[in-house]
Amino acid sequence: AQSVTQPDIHITVSEGASLELRCNYSYGATPYLFWYVQSPGQGLQLLLKYFSGDTLVQGIKGFEAEFKRSQSSFNLRKPSVHWSDAAEYFCAVGQTNAGGTSYGKLTFGQGTILTVHP
Amino acid sequence: DTEVTQTPKHLVMGMTNKKSLKCEQHMGHRAMYWYKQKAKKPPELMFVYSYEKLSINESVPSRFSPECPNSSLLNLHLHALQPEDSALYLCASSQGQILVRTEAFFGQGTRLTVV
């Protein structure tokens, strides 16, 4: 069965500092990988996704992530954090249903809460 | 329009009540999902509908009954819930076509409290 590990439960950074959130996955086949962000009491917004091809993917809000198959990792990075980036970040691995028509079957990591100090 | 709309935003119900959660999308997506998220936990998949047919049921208790009346609508009927069912219920949709790999779009959720 697939699984996702986010080792850091809570990260605090200063505004303007760089950020890296870690994500490791366990999956038997080629993984479909996602990073979502969630503000308190809100739904999930997709930051970026990896299906295949270039292992460095760019997302919204200045985020990027790098897929490293050898390390089973998909870490999220941002060069300069803004106060509005404070939220909870979820890494997820997706798989299809038996008919290959549904890619929203997601297994999430436990999440990393990001706090940004002014 | 890349929006998934969920109603109501908040719901308080007693253990003997019957209520329904509603989810709507107009992106032409043919796969729709219900996720449950307890406080300080990640979302967990409950149901998947593909082309209006139930594709996956993650061993969810029968007090939760999903329904997909058409390709744009997804309901979750609730009956005889327990206080431990209190959570944020998230609806999502994705394109759902064979060999089309796309992400899932999530709604803002319904915050359910069972008293």
XYZ file of N, CA and C in Angstrom:
699
model
N 0.849 -1.197 0.000
C 0.000 0.000 0.000
C 0.884 1.246 0.000
N 0.371 2.285 -0.612
C 1.164 3.501 -0.693
C 1.099 4.249 0.636
N 2.130 5.037 0.898
C 2.147 5.873 2.092
C 2.980 7.114 1.816
N 2.733 8.144 2.613
C 3.446 9.401 2.489
C 3.888 9.833 3.879
N 5.128 10.246 3.987
C 5.661 10.714 5.264
C 6.130 12.150 5.137
N 5.621 12.989 6.017
C 6.127 14.348 6.144
C 6.770 14.432 7.522
N 8.088 14.446 7.574
C 8.779 14.296 8.867
C 8.594 15.472 9.814
N 8.333 16.649 9.260
C 8.233 17.855 10.083
C 6.782 18.205 10.325
N 6.363 18.159 11.604
C 4.987 18.491 11.934
C 4.774 19.998 11.885
N 5.791 20.741 12.332
C 5.662 22.185 12.450
C 7.004 22.820 12.082
N 6.969 23.819 11.208
C 8.175 24.558 10.828
C 7.904 26.042 10.991
N 8.886 26.742 11.561
C 8.779 28.188 11.711
C 9.925 28.839 10.952
N 9.592 29.813 10.131
C 10.612 30.556 9.386
C 10.313 32.041 9.497
N 11.323 32.842 9.236
C 11.143 34.290 9.196
C 10.732 34.704 7.792
N 9.959 35.771 7.724
C 9.540 36.277 6.419
C 10.768 36.636 5.599
N 10.777 36.205 4.329
C 11.922 36.465 3.468
C 12.936 35.339 3.438
N 12.847 34.428 4.402
C 13.771 33.290 4.427
C 13.324 32.233 3.425
N 14.251 31.333 3.105
C 13.903 30.234 2.199
C 13.214 29.122 2.980
N 12.531 28.271 2.232
C 11.713 27.215 2.860
C 11.898 25.909 2.110
N 12.007 24.822 2.855
C 11.945 23.499 2.258
C 11.109 22.598 3.149
N 10.064 22.036 2.606
C 9.223 21.075 3.316
C 9.479 19.691 2.735
N 9.708 18.732 3.619
C 10.110 17.409 3.165
C 8.926 16.468 2.985
N 9.056 15.595 2.012
C 8.028 14.600 1.746
C 8.704 13.346 1.198
N 8.416 12.215 1.816
C 8.892 10.927 1.301
C 7.686 10.039 1.053
N 7.743 9.251 0.008
C 6.602 8.414 -0.343
C 7.042 6.971 -0.486
N 6.066 6.112 -0.379
C 6.281 4.698 -0.645
C 5.182 4.264 -1.601
N 5.602 3.828 -2.791
C 4.614 3.469 -3.810
C 5.266 2.524 -4.785
N 4.541 1.474 -5.180
C 5.139 0.438 -5.996
C 5.398 0.832 -7.432
N 4.568 1.712 -7.977
C 4.697 2.065 -9.395
C 5.140 3.518 -9.492
N 5.077 4.075 -10.689
C 5.393 5.490 -10.859
C 4.360 6.315 -10.105
N 4.811 7.128 -9.168
C 3.832 7.862 -8.352
C 3.335 9.120 -9.042
N 2.110 9.456 -8.745
C 1.594 10.772 -9.091
C 1.631 11.569 -7.789
N 2.355 12.663 -7.766
C 2.632 13.378 -6.523
C 2.085 14.789 -6.556
N 1.607 15.230 -5.418
C 0.961 16.534 -5.320
C 1.376 17.210 -4.015
N 1.372 18.527 -4.046
C 1.414 19.340 -2.842
C 0.165 20.214 -2.818
N -0.568 20.133 -1.680
C -1.740 20.968 -1.451
C -1.477 21.855 -0.233
N -2.144 23.012 -0.208
C -2.066 23.903 0.940
C -3.474 24.123 1.482
N -3.567 24.206 2.805
C -4.867 24.383 3.462
C -4.765 25.446 4.547
N -5.559 26.499 4.413
C -5.676 27.493 5.477
C -6.703 26.979 6.480
N -6.657 27.457 7.728
C -7.540 26.913 8.774
C -9.007 26.916 8.370
N -9.650 25.774 8.517
C -11.071 25.646 8.233
C -11.443 25.725 6.768
N -10.451 25.697 5.893
C -10.707 25.840 4.457
C -10.453 24.537 3.716
N -10.772 24.553 2.431
C -10.486 23.405 1.590
C -9.019 23.362 1.190
N -8.704 22.482 0.275
C -7.332 22.276 -0.178
C -7.115 22.953 -1.528
N -5.998 23.661 -1.640
C -5.634 24.285 -2.906
C -4.386 23.603 -3.447
N -4.409 23.226 -4.713
C -3.256 22.570 -5.310
C -2.151 23.581 -5.560
N -0.931 23.259 -5.087
C 0.234 24.093 -5.355
C 0.958 23.625 -6.619
N 1.159 22.314 -6.725
C 1.829 21.774 -7.894
C 1.645 20.266 -7.936
N 2.000 19.695 -9.103
C 1.804 18.258 -9.288
C 2.941 17.697 -10.134
N 3.210 16.402 -9.953
C 4.162 15.690 -10.784
C 3.506 14.414 -11.275
N 3.505 14.266 -12.609
C 3.033 13.010 -13.203
C 4.181 12.276 -13.886
N 4.977 13.019 -14.660
C 6.110 12.427 -15.365
C 6.920 13.567 -15.953
N 8.063 13.218 -16.587
C 8.837 14.231 -17.294
C 9.813 14.957 -16.390
N 9.953 16.239 -16.608
C 10.912 17.063 -15.880
C 10.698 16.891 -14.377
N 11.767 16.574 -13.661
C 11.634 16.269 -12.235
C 11.530 17.517 -11.368
N 11.809 18.678 -11.922
C 11.629 19.936 -11.191
C 10.358 20.586 -11.714
N 9.373 20.713 -10.844
C 8.090 21.255 -11.274
C 7.828 22.588 -10.585
N 7.270 23.486 -11.356
C 6.936 24.814 -10.838
C 5.446 24.851 -10.519
N 5.114 25.567 -9.461
C 3.720 25.676 -9.077
C 3.293 27.122 -8.930
N 2.167 27.276 -8.259
C 1.660 28.630 -8.029
C 2.339 29.246 -6.819
N 2.201 30.549 -6.682
C 2.694 31.309 -5.525
C 4.197 31.185 -5.339
N 4.931 30.894 -6.394
C 6.383 30.840 -6.315
C 6.959 29.557 -5.754
N 6.148 28.535 -5.579
C 6.621 27.252 -5.061
C 7.155 26.367 -6.190
N 8.109 25.500 -5.835
C 8.597 24.482 -6.738
C 8.864 23.218 -5.942
N 8.919 22.085 -6.626
C 9.214 20.826 -5.961
C 10.065 19.984 -6.898
N 10.893 19.143 -6.304
C 11.771 18.277 -7.085
C 11.497 16.822 -6.766
N 11.227 16.037 -7.784
C 10.999 14.605 -7.640
C 12.344 13.899 -7.737
N 12.688 13.130 -6.713
C 13.920 12.352 -6.714
C 13.547 10.889 -6.480
N 13.566 10.141 -7.551
C 13.143 8.743 -7.460
C 14.074 7.951 -6.548
N 15.371 8.221 -6.636
C 16.354 7.445 -5.853
C 16.154 7.644 -4.352
N 15.609 8.787 -3.968
C 15.391 9.073 -2.555
C 13.915 8.964 -2.171
N 13.063 8.604 -3.125
C 11.613 8.545 -2.883
C 11.136 9.830 -2.216
N 11.585 10.955 -2.774
C 11.234 12.227 -2.145
C 10.605 13.187 -3.144
N 9.860 14.123 -2.612
C 9.213 15.161 -3.421
C 9.122 16.390 -2.526
N 10.250 17.034 -2.305
C 10.317 18.156 -1.373
C 9.841 19.454 -2.016
N 9.173 20.253 -1.223
C 8.617 21.533 -1.661
C 9.556 22.658 -1.237
N 9.786 23.611 -2.145
C 10.710 24.706 -1.820
C 10.113 26.046 -2.241
N 10.555 27.070 -1.539
C 10.246 28.444 -1.931
C 11.419 29.308 -1.521
N 11.950 30.144 -2.407
C 13.165 30.903 -2.089
C 12.957 31.998 -1.061
N 11.752 32.581 -1.010
C 11.510 33.686 -0.079
C 10.056 33.606 0.388
N 9.886 33.337 1.668
C 8.548 33.112 2.220
C 7.866 34.428 2.559
N 6.576 34.488 2.288
C 5.757 35.655 2.622
C 4.854 35.292 3.793
N 4.418 36.310 4.559
C 3.574 36.027 5.724
C 2.306 35.277 5.321
N 1.825 35.528 4.110
C 0.581 34.884 3.655
C 0.769 33.400 3.345
N 2.012 32.916 3.375
C 2.250 31.484 3.151
C 1.973 30.642 4.389
N 1.733 31.282 5.523
C 1.433 30.535 6.743
C 0.163 29.720 6.542
N 0.276 28.404 6.713
C -0.835 27.487 6.449
C -0.346 26.077 6.753
N -1.175 25.087 6.446
C -0.752 23.699 6.551
C -0.556 23.139 5.148
N 0.528 22.402 4.982
C 0.907 21.890 3.680
C 0.852 20.361 3.703
N 0.183 19.813 2.691
C 0.041 18.370 2.593
C 0.681 17.869 1.304
N 1.507 16.853 1.453
C 2.024 16.106 0.322
C 1.104 14.905 0.114
N 0.849 14.545 -1.121
C -0.062 13.429 -1.382
C 0.419 12.619 -2.576
N 0.132 11.332 -2.522
C 0.389 10.458 -3.661
C -0.952 9.990 -4.186
N -1.107 10.006 -5.496
C -2.380 9.642 -6.105
C -2.274 8.346 -6.873
N -3.369 7.640 -6.920
C -3.411 6.433 -7.729
C -4.754 6.383 -8.423
N -4.817 5.566 -9.461
C -6.053 5.472 -10.216
C -6.942 4.384 -9.645
N -8.218 4.497 -10.021
C -9.107 3.388 -9.706
C -8.893 2.293 -10.754
N -9.631 1.188 -10.616
C -9.395 0.026 -11.480
C -9.621 0.354 -12.951
N -10.541 1.261 -13.238
C -10.829 1.591 -14.627
C -9.900 2.640 -15.210
N -9.012 3.164 -14.400
C -8.085 4.180 -14.884
C -8.736 5.509 -15.187
N -9.881 5.764 -14.604
C -10.588 7.007 -14.915
C -10.560 7.993 -13.764
N -9.973 7.627 -12.662
C -10.043 8.502 -11.498
C -8.667 8.636 -10.883
N -8.154 9.851 -10.896
C -6.833 10.105 -10.326
C -6.915 10.882 -9.033
N -8.085 10.963 -8.455
C -8.233 11.736 -7.223
C -8.184 10.895 -5.983
N -7.826 9.606 -6.145
C -7.707 8.754 -4.970
C -6.354 9.067 -4.339
N -6.387 9.952 -3.343
C -5.158 10.490 -2.771
C -4.892 9.918 -1.386
N -3.619 9.641 -1.143
C -3.163 9.329 0.211
C -2.286 10.489 0.656
N -2.661 11.091 1.764
C -1.981 12.293 2.235
C -0.964 11.968 3.317
N 0.074 12.801 3.390
C 0.937 12.797 4.557
C 0.230 13.480 5.714
N 0.879 13.494 6.876
C 0.257 14.042 8.080
C 0.190 15.560 8.086
N 0.852 16.181 7.142
C 0.822 17.629 7.055
C 1.958 18.300 7.810
N 2.367 19.471 7.310
C 3.350 20.319 7.981
C 2.738 21.697 8.156
N 2.679 22.150 9.391
C 2.150 23.486 9.680
C 3.299 24.479 9.562
N 3.100 25.488 8.737
C 4.125 26.522 8.542
C 3.714 27.790 9.270
N 4.571 28.260 10.141
C 4.396 29.546 10.813
C 5.451 30.496 10.263
N 5.038 31.728 9.955
C 5.957 32.725 9.411
C 6.059 33.881 10.391
N 7.282 34.160 10.864
C 7.513 35.284 11.761
C 7.875 36.527 10.950
N 7.350 37.697 11.377
C 7.661 38.941 10.633
C 9.120 39.334 10.767
N -14.184 28.282 -15.042
C -14.675 28.048 -13.694
C -14.017 26.789 -13.140
N -13.178 26.946 -12.139
C -12.485 25.801 -11.549
C -12.956 25.608 -10.117
N -14.240 25.749 -9.902
C -14.758 25.765 -8.547
C -15.609 24.532 -8.241
N -15.391 24.035 -7.036
C -16.240 23.004 -6.465
C -16.969 23.661 -5.288
N -18.284 23.660 -5.348
C -19.092 24.374 -4.352
C -19.765 23.380 -3.422
N -19.567 23.591 -2.126
C -20.183 22.721 -1.131
C -21.149 23.511 -0.271
N -22.311 22.919 -0.005
C -23.287 23.509 0.909
C -23.844 22.436 1.841
N -24.164 22.806 3.097
C -23.860 24.097 3.706
C -22.402 24.181 4.126
N -21.961 25.343 4.557
C -20.589 25.496 5.047
C -20.461 24.931 6.460
N -21.506 25.082 7.243
C -21.521 24.563 8.608
C -22.834 23.825 8.832
N -22.788 22.746 9.615
C -23.986 21.981 9.917
C -23.849 21.389 11.310
N -24.888 21.633 12.127
C -24.969 21.001 13.440
C -26.188 20.096 13.410
N -26.013 18.842 13.779
C -27.123 17.905 13.744
C -27.107 16.988 14.955
N -28.307 16.575 15.364
C -28.421 15.633 16.451
C -28.238 14.218 15.947
N -28.035 13.303 16.869
C -27.746 11.912 16.495
C -28.929 11.207 15.857
N -30.128 11.754 16.003
C -31.299 11.116 15.386
C -31.717 11.821 14.089
N -31.017 12.871 13.742
C -31.401 13.646 12.553
C -30.993 12.958 11.263
N -31.648 13.393 10.182
C -31.202 13.057 8.826
C -30.890 14.366 8.115
N -29.701 14.443 7.546
C -29.300 15.639 6.814
C -28.531 15.215 5.574
N -28.302 16.185 4.683
C -27.531 15.901 3.470
C -26.529 16.999 3.218
N -25.363 16.604 2.731
C -24.356 17.533 2.246
C -24.410 17.518 0.723
N -24.191 18.714 0.151
C -24.285 18.838 -1.295
C -22.985 19.360 -1.874
N -22.644 18.861 -3.049
C -21.431 19.279 -3.751
C -21.765 19.454 -5.227
N -21.270 20.520 -5.821
C -21.586 20.817 -7.213
C -20.345 21.310 -7.944
N -20.157 20.838 -9.169
C -19.075 21.353 -10.018
C -19.593 21.461 -11.444
N -19.062 22.473 -12.150
C -19.483 22.695 -13.535
C -18.269 22.733 -14.444
N -17.291 21.869 -14.119
C -16.077 21.800 -14.934
C -16.128 20.636 -15.923
N -17.260 19.917 -15.955
C -17.349 18.762 -16.843
C -16.606 17.549 -16.336
N -16.223 17.581 -15.059
C -15.498 16.452 -14.476
C -16.421 15.253 -14.307
N -15.880 14.059 -14.542
C -16.686 12.849 -14.450
C -16.296 11.993 -13.250
N -15.356 12.433 -12.440
C -14.995 11.731 -11.200
C -15.201 12.683 -10.031
N -15.881 12.200 -8.994
C -16.132 13.029 -7.818
C -15.874 12.214 -6.560
N -15.494 12.914 -5.497
C -14.978 12.248 -4.294
C -15.530 12.887 -3.035
N -15.678 12.083 -1.993
C -15.891 12.580 -0.638
C -14.696 12.186 0.212
N -14.161 13.192 0.923
C -13.103 12.983 1.894
C -13.592 13.464 3.256
N -13.076 12.840 4.302
C -13.365 13.248 5.678
C -12.064 13.685 6.332
N -12.095 14.829 7.010
C -10.893 15.317 7.681
C -11.192 15.643 9.137
N -10.648 14.853 10.038
C -10.755 15.144 11.457
C -9.747 16.230 11.816
N -9.997 16.860 12.958
C -9.135 17.961 13.387
C -7.678 17.508 13.512
N -6.798 18.299 12.970
C -5.351 18.077 13.037
C -4.915 16.762 12.356
N -5.707 16.306 11.399
C -5.400 15.092 10.650
C -5.485 15.377 9.155
N -4.876 14.533 8.332
C -5.034 14.723 6.886
C -6.383 14.206 6.408
N -6.810 14.630 5.235
C -8.062 14.087 4.674
C -7.941 12.594 4.400
N -9.054 11.898 4.577
C -9.115 10.468 4.278
C -10.250 10.210 3.296
N -9.950 9.431 2.277
C -10.945 9.149 1.244
C -12.091 8.322 1.808
N -13.322 8.712 1.407
C -14.503 7.923 1.779
C -15.066 7.205 0.552
N -15.416 7.990 -0.475
C -16.080 7.442 -1.660
C -15.507 8.074 -2.925
N -15.561 7.295 -4.014
C -15.236 7.800 -5.343
C -16.369 7.436 -6.283
N -16.849 8.419 -7.035
C -17.795 8.177 -8.118
C -17.092 8.438 -9.442
N -17.277 7.520 -10.377
C -16.721 7.668 -11.711
C -17.851 7.477 -12.705
N -18.101 8.488 -13.508
C -19.219 8.465 -14.470
C -20.525 8.085 -13.765
N -20.769 8.752 -12.658
C -21.995 8.650 -11.870
C -22.194 7.285 -11.212
N -21.182 6.442 -11.261
C -21.286 5.137 -10.608
C -20.299 5.075 -9.446
N -20.730 4.469 -8.350
C -19.840 4.329 -7.204
C -18.684 3.406 -7.571
N -17.484 3.951 -7.488
C -16.298 3.218 -7.894
C -15.519 2.676 -6.698
N -15.481 3.461 -5.645
C -14.735 3.057 -4.452
C -15.524 3.443 -3.209
N -15.644 2.518 -2.284
C -16.190 2.776 -0.952
C -15.127 2.276 0.016
N -14.515 3.190 0.761
C -13.422 2.823 1.655
C -13.966 2.304 2.990
N -14.841 1.294 2.891
C -15.390 0.661 4.110
C -16.028 1.681 5.048
N -16.800 2.567 4.464
C -17.452 3.617 5.247
C -18.733 3.062 5.866
N -19.032 3.396 7.132
C -20.274 2.905 7.763
C -21.504 3.320 6.970
N -22.548 2.511 7.052
C -23.749 2.734 6.242
C -24.541 3.963 6.675
N -24.200 4.548 7.813
C -24.878 5.798 8.201
C -24.488 6.953 7.273
N -23.467 6.745 6.459
C -23.096 7.679 5.394
C -23.525 7.050 4.067
N -24.368 7.773 3.308
C -24.883 7.223 2.068
C -24.649 8.221 0.943
N -23.742 7.912 0.006
C -23.485 8.848 -1.080
C -24.486 8.671 -2.216
N -24.615 9.747 -2.991
C -25.509 9.710 -4.147
C -24.966 10.648 -5.207
N -25.003 10.211 -6.460
C -24.554 11.063 -7.563
C -25.692 11.158 -8.573
N -26.601 12.128 -8.425
C -27.785 12.208 -9.283
C -27.453 12.528 -10.745
N -26.391 13.296 -10.965
C -25.952 13.580 -12.329
C -24.468 13.923 -12.289
N -23.910 14.231 -13.430
C -22.459 14.387 -13.509
C -21.948 15.637 -12.786
N -22.843 16.537 -12.415
C -22.406 17.776 -11.756
C -22.633 17.769 -10.258
N -23.413 16.826 -9.779
C -23.851 16.869 -8.385
C -23.419 15.628 -7.627
N -23.046 15.846 -6.374
C -22.711 14.736 -5.485
C -23.289 15.055 -4.112
N -24.043 14.128 -3.573
C -24.639 14.314 -2.247
C -24.061 13.302 -1.268
N -24.111 13.662 -0.002
C -23.764 12.716 1.052
C -24.876 12.779 2.091
N -25.654 11.702 2.161
C -26.786 11.637 3.081
C -26.302 11.079 4.418
N -26.743 11.752 5.478
C -26.266 11.440 6.820
C -27.445 11.017 7.690
N -27.283 9.929 8.428
C -28.380 9.450 9.282
C -27.796 8.726 10.483
N -28.321 9.073 11.648
C -27.918 8.398 12.888
C -26.416 8.485 13.107
N -25.872 9.680 12.938
C -24.436 9.852 13.129
C -24.072 9.863 14.613
N -22.801 9.677 14.861
C -22.248 9.699 16.198
C -21.397 10.954 16.387
N -21.195 11.386 17.618
C -20.346 12.578 17.839
C -18.965 12.439 17.209
N -18.425 11.222 17.139
C -17.089 11.056 16.550
C -17.077 11.255 15.035
N -18.259 11.404 14.440
C -18.334 11.710 13.008
C -18.158 13.198 12.735
N -18.075 13.988 13.776
C -17.838 15.424 13.599
C -16.497 15.626 12.912
N -16.515 16.402 11.823
C -15.301 16.573 11.014
C -15.581 17.586 9.915
N -14.550 17.878 9.133
C -14.689 18.663 7.906
C -14.861 17.673 6.765
N -15.950 17.785 6.020
C -16.204 16.891 4.896
C -15.902 17.648 3.610
N -14.971 17.101 2.862
C -14.474 17.741 1.655
C -14.940 16.981 0.427
N -15.417 17.726 -0.541
C -15.770 17.166 -1.831
C -14.684 17.554 -2.828
N -14.423 16.693 -3.782
C -13.431 16.994 -4.814
C -13.905 16.419 -6.140
N -13.327 16.929 -7.227
C -13.640 16.384 -8.543
C -12.380 16.392 -9.395
N -12.363 15.520 -10.390
C -11.277 15.508 -11.366
C -11.839 15.066 -12.704
N -11.033 15.223 -13.763
C -11.586 15.019 -15.102
C -12.208 13.648 -15.290
N -11.501 12.619 -14.823
C -12.091 11.286 -14.815
C -12.176 10.617 -16.165
N -11.291 10.983 -17.099
C -11.297 10.297 -18.387
C -10.087 9.363 -18.461
N -10.277 8.260 -19.168
C -9.208 7.275 -19.269
C -7.963 7.913 -19.860
N -6.843 7.664 -19.230
C -5.525 8.138 -19.657
C -5.369 9.649 -19.563
N -6.329 10.320 -18.963
C -6.180 11.757 -18.743
C -5.803 11.957 -17.289
N -4.565 12.352 -17.065
C -4.088 12.487 -15.695
C -4.210 13.939 -15.272
N -5.080 14.170 -14.325
C -5.259 15.535 -13.820
C -5.397 15.500 -12.314
N -5.266 16.657 -11.747
C -5.374 16.764 -10.309
C -6.830 16.817 -9.873
N -7.039 16.647 -8.578
C -8.359 16.811 -7.978
C -8.514 18.241 -7.476
N -9.690 18.819 -7.734
C -10.032 20.147 -7.237
C -10.950 19.965 -6.037
N -10.638 20.655 -4.956
C -11.389 20.506 -3.715
C -12.322 21.680 -3.467
N -13.459 21.383 -2.839
C -14.324 22.422 -2.326
C -13.829 22.933 -0.989
N -14.552 23.916 -0.436
C -14.156 24.532 0.836
C -14.566 23.698 2.044
N -15.392 22.700 1.814
C -15.743 21.796 2.897
C -17.008 22.185 3.634
N -17.602 21.198 4.297
C -18.711 21.403 5.236
C -18.214 20.997 6.610
N -18.274 21.932 7.552
C -17.886 21.633 8.932
C -19.091 21.036 9.638
N -19.045 19.746 9.948
C -20.157 19.039 10.565
C -19.892 18.811 12.039
N -20.879 19.172 12.856
C -20.821 18.895 14.290
C -22.031 18.050 14.656
N -21.791 16.909 15.269
C -22.869 16.010 15.708
C -22.997 16.117 17.219
N -24.204 16.465 17.671
C -24.408 16.676 19.115
C -25.373 15.630 19.687
